[in-house]
PDB file of C-alpha atoms in Angstrom:
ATOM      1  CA  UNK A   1     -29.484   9.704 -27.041  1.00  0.00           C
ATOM      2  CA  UNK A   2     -26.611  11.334 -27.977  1.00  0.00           C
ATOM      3  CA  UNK A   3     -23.226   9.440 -28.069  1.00  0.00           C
ATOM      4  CA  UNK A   4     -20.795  10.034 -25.351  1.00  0.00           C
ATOM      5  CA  UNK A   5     -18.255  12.565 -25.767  1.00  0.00           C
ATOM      6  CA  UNK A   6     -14.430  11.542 -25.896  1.00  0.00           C
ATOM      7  CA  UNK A   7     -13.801  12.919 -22.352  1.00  0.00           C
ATOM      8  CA  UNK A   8     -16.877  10.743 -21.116  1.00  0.00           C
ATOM      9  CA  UNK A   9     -15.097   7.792 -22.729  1.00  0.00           C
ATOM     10  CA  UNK A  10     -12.234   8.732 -20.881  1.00  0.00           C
ATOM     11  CA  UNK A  11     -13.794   9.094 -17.333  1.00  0.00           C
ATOM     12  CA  UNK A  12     -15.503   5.453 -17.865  1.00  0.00           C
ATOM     13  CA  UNK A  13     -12.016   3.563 -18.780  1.00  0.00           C
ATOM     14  CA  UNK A  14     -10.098   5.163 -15.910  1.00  0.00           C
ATOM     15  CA  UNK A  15     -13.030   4.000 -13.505  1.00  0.00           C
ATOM     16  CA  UNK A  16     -13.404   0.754 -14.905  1.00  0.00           C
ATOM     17  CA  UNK A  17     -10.026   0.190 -14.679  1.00  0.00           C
ATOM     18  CA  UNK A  18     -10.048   1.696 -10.858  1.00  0.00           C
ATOM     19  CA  UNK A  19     -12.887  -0.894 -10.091  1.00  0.00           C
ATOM     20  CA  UNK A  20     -10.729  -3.482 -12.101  1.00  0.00           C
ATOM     21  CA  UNK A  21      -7.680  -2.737  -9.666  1.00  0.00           C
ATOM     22  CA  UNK A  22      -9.725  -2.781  -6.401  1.00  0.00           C
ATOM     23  CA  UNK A  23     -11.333  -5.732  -7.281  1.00  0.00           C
ATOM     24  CA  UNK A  24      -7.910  -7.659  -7.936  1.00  0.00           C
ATOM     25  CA  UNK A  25      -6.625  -5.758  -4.640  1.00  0.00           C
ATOM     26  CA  UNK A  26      -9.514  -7.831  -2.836  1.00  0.00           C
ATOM     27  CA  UNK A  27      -9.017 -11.210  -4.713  1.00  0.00           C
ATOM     28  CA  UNK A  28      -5.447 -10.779  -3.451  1.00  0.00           C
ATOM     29  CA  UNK A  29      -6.340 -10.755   0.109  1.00  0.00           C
ATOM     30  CA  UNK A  30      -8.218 -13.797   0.046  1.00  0.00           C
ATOM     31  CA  UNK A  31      -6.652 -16.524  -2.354  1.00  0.00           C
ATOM     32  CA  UNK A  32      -2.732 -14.417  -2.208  1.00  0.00           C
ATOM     33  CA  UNK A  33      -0.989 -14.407  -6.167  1.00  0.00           C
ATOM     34  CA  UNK A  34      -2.698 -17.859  -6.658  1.00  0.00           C
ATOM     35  CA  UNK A  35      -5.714 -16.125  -8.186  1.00  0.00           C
ATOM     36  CA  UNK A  36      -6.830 -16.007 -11.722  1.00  0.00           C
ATOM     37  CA  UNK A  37      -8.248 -12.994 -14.010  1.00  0.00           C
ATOM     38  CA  UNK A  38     -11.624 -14.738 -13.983  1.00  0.00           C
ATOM     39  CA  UNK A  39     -11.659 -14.429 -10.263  1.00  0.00           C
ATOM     40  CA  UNK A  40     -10.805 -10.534 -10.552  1.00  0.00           C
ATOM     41  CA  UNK A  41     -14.012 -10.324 -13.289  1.00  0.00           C
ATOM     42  CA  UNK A  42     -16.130 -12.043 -10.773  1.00  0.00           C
ATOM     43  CA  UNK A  43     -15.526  -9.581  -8.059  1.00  0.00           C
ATOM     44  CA  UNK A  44     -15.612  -6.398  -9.732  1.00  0.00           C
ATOM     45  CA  UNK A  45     -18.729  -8.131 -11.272  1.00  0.00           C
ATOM     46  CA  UNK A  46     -17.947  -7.669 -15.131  1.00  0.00           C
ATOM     47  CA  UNK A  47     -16.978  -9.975 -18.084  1.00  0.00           C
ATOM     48  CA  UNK A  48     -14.107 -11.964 -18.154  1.00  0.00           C
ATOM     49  CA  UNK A  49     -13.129 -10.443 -21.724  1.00  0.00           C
ATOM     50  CA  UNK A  50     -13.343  -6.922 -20.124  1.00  0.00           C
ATOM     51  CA  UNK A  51     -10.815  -7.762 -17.675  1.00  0.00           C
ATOM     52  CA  UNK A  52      -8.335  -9.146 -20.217  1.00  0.00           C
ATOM     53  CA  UNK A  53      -9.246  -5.763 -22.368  1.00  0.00           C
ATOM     54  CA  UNK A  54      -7.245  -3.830 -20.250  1.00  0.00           C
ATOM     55  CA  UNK A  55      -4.754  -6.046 -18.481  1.00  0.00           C
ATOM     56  CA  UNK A  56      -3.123  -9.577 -20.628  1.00  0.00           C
ATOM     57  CA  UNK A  57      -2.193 -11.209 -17.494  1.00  0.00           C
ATOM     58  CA  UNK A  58      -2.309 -10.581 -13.304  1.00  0.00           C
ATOM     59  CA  UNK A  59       1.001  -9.755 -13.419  1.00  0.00           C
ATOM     60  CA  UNK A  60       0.385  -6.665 -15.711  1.00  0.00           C
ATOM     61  CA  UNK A  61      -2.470  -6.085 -13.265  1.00  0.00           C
ATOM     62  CA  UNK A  62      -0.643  -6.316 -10.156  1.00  0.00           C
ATOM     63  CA  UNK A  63       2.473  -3.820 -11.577  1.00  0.00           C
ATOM     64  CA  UNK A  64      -0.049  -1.229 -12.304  1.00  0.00           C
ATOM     65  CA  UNK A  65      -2.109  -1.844  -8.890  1.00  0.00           C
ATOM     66  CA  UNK A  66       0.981  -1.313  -7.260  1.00  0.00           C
ATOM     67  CA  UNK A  67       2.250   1.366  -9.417  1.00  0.00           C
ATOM     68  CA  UNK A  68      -0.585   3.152  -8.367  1.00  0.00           C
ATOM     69  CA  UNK A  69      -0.458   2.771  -4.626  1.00  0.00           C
ATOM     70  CA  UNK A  70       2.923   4.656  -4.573  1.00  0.00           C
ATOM     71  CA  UNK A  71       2.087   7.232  -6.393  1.00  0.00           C
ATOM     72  CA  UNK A  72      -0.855   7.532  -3.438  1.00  0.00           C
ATOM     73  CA  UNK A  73       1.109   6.113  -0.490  1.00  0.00           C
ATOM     74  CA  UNK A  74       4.217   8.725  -1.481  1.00  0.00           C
ATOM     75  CA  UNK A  75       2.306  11.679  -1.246  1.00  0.00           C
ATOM     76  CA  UNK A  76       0.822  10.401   1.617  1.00  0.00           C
ATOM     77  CA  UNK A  77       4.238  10.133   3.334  1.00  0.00           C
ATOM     78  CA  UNK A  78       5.469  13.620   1.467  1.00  0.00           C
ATOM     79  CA  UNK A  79       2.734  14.905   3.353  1.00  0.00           C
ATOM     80  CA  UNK A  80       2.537  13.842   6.834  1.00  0.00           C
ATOM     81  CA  UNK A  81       6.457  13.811   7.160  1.00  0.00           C
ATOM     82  CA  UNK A  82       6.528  17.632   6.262  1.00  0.00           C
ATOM     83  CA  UNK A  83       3.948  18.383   8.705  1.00  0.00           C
ATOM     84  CA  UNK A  84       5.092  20.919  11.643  1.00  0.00           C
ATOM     85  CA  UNK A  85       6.059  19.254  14.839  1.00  0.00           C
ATOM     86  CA  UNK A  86       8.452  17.229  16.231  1.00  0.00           C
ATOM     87  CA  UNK A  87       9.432  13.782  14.368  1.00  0.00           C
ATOM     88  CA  UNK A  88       7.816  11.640  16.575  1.00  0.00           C
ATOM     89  CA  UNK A  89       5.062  13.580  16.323  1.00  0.00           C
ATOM     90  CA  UNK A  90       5.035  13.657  12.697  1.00  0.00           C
ATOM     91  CA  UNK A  91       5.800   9.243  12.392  1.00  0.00           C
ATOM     92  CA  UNK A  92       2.746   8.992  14.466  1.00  0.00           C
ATOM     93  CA  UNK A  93       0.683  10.926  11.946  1.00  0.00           C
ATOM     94  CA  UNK A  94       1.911   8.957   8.993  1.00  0.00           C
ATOM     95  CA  UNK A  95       1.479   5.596  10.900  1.00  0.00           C
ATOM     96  CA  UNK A  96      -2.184   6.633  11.548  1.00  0.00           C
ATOM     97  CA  UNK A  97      -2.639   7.667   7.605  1.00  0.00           C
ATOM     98  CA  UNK A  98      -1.056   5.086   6.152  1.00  0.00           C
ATOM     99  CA  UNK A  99      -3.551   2.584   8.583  1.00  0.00           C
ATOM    100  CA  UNK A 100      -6.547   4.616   7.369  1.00  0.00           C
ATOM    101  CA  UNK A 101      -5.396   4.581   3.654  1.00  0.00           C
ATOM    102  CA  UNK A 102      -4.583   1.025   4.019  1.00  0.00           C
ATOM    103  CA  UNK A 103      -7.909  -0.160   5.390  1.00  0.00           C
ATOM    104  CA  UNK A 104      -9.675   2.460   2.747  1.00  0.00           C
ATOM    105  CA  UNK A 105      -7.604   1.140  -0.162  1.00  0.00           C
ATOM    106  CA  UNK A 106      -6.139  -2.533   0.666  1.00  0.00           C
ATOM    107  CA  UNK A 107      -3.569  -1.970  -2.674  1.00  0.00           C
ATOM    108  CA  UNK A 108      -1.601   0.406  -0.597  1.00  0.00           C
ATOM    109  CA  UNK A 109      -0.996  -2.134   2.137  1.00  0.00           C
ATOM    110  CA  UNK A 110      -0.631  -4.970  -0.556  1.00  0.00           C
ATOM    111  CA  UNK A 111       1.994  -2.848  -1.460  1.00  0.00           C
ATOM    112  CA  UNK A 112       3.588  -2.752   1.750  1.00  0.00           C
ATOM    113  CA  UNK A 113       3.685  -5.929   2.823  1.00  0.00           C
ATOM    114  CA  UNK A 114       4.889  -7.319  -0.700  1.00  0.00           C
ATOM    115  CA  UNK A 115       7.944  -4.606  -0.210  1.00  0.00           C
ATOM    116  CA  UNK A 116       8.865  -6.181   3.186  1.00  0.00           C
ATOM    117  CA  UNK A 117       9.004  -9.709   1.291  1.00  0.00           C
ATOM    118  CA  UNK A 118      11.302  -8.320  -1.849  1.00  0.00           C
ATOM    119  CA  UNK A 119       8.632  -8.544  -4.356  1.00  0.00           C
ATOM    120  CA  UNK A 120       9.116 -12.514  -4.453  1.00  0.00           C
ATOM    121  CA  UNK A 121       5.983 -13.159  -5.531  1.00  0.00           C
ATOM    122  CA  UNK A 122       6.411 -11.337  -8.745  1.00  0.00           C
ATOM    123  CA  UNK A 123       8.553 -11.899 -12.304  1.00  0.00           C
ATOM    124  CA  UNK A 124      11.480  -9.451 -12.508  1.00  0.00           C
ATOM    125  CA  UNK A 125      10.346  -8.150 -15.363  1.00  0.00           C
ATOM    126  CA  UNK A 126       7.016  -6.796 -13.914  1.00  0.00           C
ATOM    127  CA  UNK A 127       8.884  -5.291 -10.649  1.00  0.00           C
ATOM    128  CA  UNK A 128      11.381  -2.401 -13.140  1.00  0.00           C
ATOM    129  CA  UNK A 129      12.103   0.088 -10.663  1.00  0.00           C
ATOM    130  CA  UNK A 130       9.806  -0.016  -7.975  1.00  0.00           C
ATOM    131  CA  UNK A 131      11.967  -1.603  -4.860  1.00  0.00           C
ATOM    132  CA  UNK A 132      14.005   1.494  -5.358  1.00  0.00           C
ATOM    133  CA  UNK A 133      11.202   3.934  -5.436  1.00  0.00           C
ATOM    134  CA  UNK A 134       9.705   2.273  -2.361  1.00  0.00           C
ATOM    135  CA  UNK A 135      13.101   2.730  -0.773  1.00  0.00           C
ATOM    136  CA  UNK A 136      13.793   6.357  -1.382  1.00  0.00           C
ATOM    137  CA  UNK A 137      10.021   7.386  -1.401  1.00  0.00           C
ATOM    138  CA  UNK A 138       8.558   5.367   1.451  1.00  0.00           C
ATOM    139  CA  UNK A 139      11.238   3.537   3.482  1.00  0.00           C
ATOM    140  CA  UNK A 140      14.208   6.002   3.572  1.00  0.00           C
ATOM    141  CA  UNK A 141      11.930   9.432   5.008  1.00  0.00           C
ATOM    142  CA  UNK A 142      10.783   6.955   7.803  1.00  0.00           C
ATOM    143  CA  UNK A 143      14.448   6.443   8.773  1.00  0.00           C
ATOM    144  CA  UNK A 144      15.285   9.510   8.060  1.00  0.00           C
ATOM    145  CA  UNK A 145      12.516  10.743  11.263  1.00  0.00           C
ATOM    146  CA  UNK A 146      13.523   8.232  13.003  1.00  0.00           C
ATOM    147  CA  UNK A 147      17.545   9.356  13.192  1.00  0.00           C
ATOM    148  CA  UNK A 148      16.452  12.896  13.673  1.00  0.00           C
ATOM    149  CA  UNK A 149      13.696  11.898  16.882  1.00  0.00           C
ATOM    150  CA  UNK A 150      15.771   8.872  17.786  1.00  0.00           C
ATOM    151  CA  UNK A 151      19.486   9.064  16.662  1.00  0.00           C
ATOM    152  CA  UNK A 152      21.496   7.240  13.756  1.00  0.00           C
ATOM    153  CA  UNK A 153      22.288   4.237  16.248  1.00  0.00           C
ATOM    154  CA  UNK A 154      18.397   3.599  16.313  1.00  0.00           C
ATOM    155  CA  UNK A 155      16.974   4.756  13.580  1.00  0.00           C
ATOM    156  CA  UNK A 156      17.149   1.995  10.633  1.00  0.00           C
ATOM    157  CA  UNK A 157      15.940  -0.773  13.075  1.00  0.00           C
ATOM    158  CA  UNK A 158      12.963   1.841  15.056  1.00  0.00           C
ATOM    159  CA  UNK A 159      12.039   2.301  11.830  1.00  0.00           C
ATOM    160  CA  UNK A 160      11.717  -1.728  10.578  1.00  0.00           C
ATOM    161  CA  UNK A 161      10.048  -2.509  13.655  1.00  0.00           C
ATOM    162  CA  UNK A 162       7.496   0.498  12.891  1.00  0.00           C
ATOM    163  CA  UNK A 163       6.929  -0.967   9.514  1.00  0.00           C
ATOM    164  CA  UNK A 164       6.600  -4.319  10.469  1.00  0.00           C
ATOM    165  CA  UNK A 165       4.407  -3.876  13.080  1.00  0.00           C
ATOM    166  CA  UNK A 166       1.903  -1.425  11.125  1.00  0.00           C
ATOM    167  CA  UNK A 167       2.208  -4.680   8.865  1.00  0.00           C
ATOM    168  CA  UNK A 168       1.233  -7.127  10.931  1.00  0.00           C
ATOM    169  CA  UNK A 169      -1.563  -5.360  12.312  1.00  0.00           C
ATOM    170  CA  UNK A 170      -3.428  -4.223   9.946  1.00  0.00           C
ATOM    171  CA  UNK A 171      -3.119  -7.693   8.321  1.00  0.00           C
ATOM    172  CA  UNK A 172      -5.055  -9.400  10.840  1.00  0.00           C
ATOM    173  CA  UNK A 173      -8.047  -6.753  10.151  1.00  0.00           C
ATOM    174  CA  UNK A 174      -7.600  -7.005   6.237  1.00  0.00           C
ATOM    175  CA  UNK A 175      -6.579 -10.504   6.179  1.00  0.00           C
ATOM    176  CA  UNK A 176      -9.936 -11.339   8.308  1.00  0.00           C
ATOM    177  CA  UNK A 177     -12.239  -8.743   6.900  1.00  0.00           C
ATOM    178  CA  UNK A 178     -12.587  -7.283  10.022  1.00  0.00           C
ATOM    179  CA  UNK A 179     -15.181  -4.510   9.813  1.00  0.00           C
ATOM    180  CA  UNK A 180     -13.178  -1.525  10.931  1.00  0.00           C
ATOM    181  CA  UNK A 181      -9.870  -0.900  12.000  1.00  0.00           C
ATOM    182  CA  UNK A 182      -9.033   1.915  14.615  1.00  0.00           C
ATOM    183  CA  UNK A 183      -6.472   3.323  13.485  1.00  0.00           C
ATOM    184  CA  UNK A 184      -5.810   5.753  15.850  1.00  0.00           C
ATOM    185  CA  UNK A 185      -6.141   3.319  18.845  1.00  0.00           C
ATOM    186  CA  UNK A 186      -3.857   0.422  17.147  1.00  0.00           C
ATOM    187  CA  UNK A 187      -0.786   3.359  16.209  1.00  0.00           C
ATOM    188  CA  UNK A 188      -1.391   4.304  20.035  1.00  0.00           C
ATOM    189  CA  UNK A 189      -0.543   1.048  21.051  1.00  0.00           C
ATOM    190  CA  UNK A 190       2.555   1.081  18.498  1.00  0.00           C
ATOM    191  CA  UNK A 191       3.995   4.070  19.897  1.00  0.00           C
ATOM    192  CA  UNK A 192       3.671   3.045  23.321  1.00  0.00           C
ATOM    193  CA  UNK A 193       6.208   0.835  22.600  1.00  0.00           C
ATOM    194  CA  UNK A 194       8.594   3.040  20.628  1.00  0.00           C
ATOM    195  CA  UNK A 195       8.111   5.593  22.629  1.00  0.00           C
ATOM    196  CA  UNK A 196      11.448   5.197  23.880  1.00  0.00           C
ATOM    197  CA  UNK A 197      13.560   2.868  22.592  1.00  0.00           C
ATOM    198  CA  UNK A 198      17.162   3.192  24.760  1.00  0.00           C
ATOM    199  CA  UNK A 199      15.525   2.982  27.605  1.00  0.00           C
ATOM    200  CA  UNK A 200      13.909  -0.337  26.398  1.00  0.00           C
ATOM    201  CA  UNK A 201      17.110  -1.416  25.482  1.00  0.00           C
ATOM    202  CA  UNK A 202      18.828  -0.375  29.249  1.00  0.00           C
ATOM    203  CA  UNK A 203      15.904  -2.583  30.505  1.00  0.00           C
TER     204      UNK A 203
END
């Protein structure tokens, strides 16, 4: 057998450390930051050592998990927010993607959820610039749909409660390992209630 080529070599680290990520992405889910690196070996079902080969400590782990799911959920949101249509139209999309990406990788919504609690759960150091790229990348284009479909008046808090509830809900499938989430069915429900917002208000 002939030994692998460098560019083989290459292609097994980056999905080791992909199956690495997804497993710690899982962990999370069911035992929150409270987990250890032996419990992320045990699901992606390798060594312990292997684990520590390419991450020190969870926290290393986590910052390049999340890392990751920006670069993903930014494009994402690049994307769906440039799509032709109106803005409402176009916040419906993304609220459907993000669901599907979400439920297809959980690191995105881990992400997500860990934004809307200030990235407590994590040492400074290990954060660098990330609330600020979530802000301008993921938060900030939401808003900025929101004042062009809703007005400025509306559009920061349209766009928390869009957040929060896309949040919440797909929590109780993840959070429950619920075997599918509809996603189209769950941001119809969302956007029933958006739908309109002053005259919600008026009411």
């Amino acid at each position: 057998m002939s030994p692998r080529t460098k560019e083989q070599n290459e292609e097994i680290r980056l999905a080791r450390i992909r199956q690495i990520r997804a497993a710690a992405a899982d962990v999370y889910l069911t035992r929150g930051m409270a987990f250890e690196m032996r419990d992320v070996a045990a699901q992606a079902g390798v060594g312990y050592g292997t684990v520590y080969h390419y991450y020190n400590n969870k926290y290393l782990l986590f910052r390049d998990l999340l890392w990751n799911a920006l670069d993903s959920a930014s494009e994402l949101t690049r994307r769906a927010l440039s799509e032709e249509g109106p803005a409402r139209a176009r916040l419906r999309s993304l609220s459907a993607k993000l669901l599907r990406l979400w439920s297809e990788e959980p690191m995105a919504f881990i992400l997500y959820k860990m934004a809307s609690e200030r990235f407590h759960q994590l040492p400074p150091e290990s954060i660098g610039q990330l609330p600020e790229r979530f802000e301008a990348e993921l938060y900030l284009p939401v808003v900025a749909a929101f004042r062009e479909s809703h007005g400025d008046a509306l559009a920061e808090e349209t766009a928390n409660v869009l957040i929060g509830s896309l949040i919440g809900s797909a929590g109780l499938w993840l959070y429950h390992r619920h075997p599918e989430m509809d996603a189209e069915r769950m941001t119809e429900l969302l956007f029933a209630g958006i739908a309109n917002p002053k005259a919600s208000r008026e009411g």
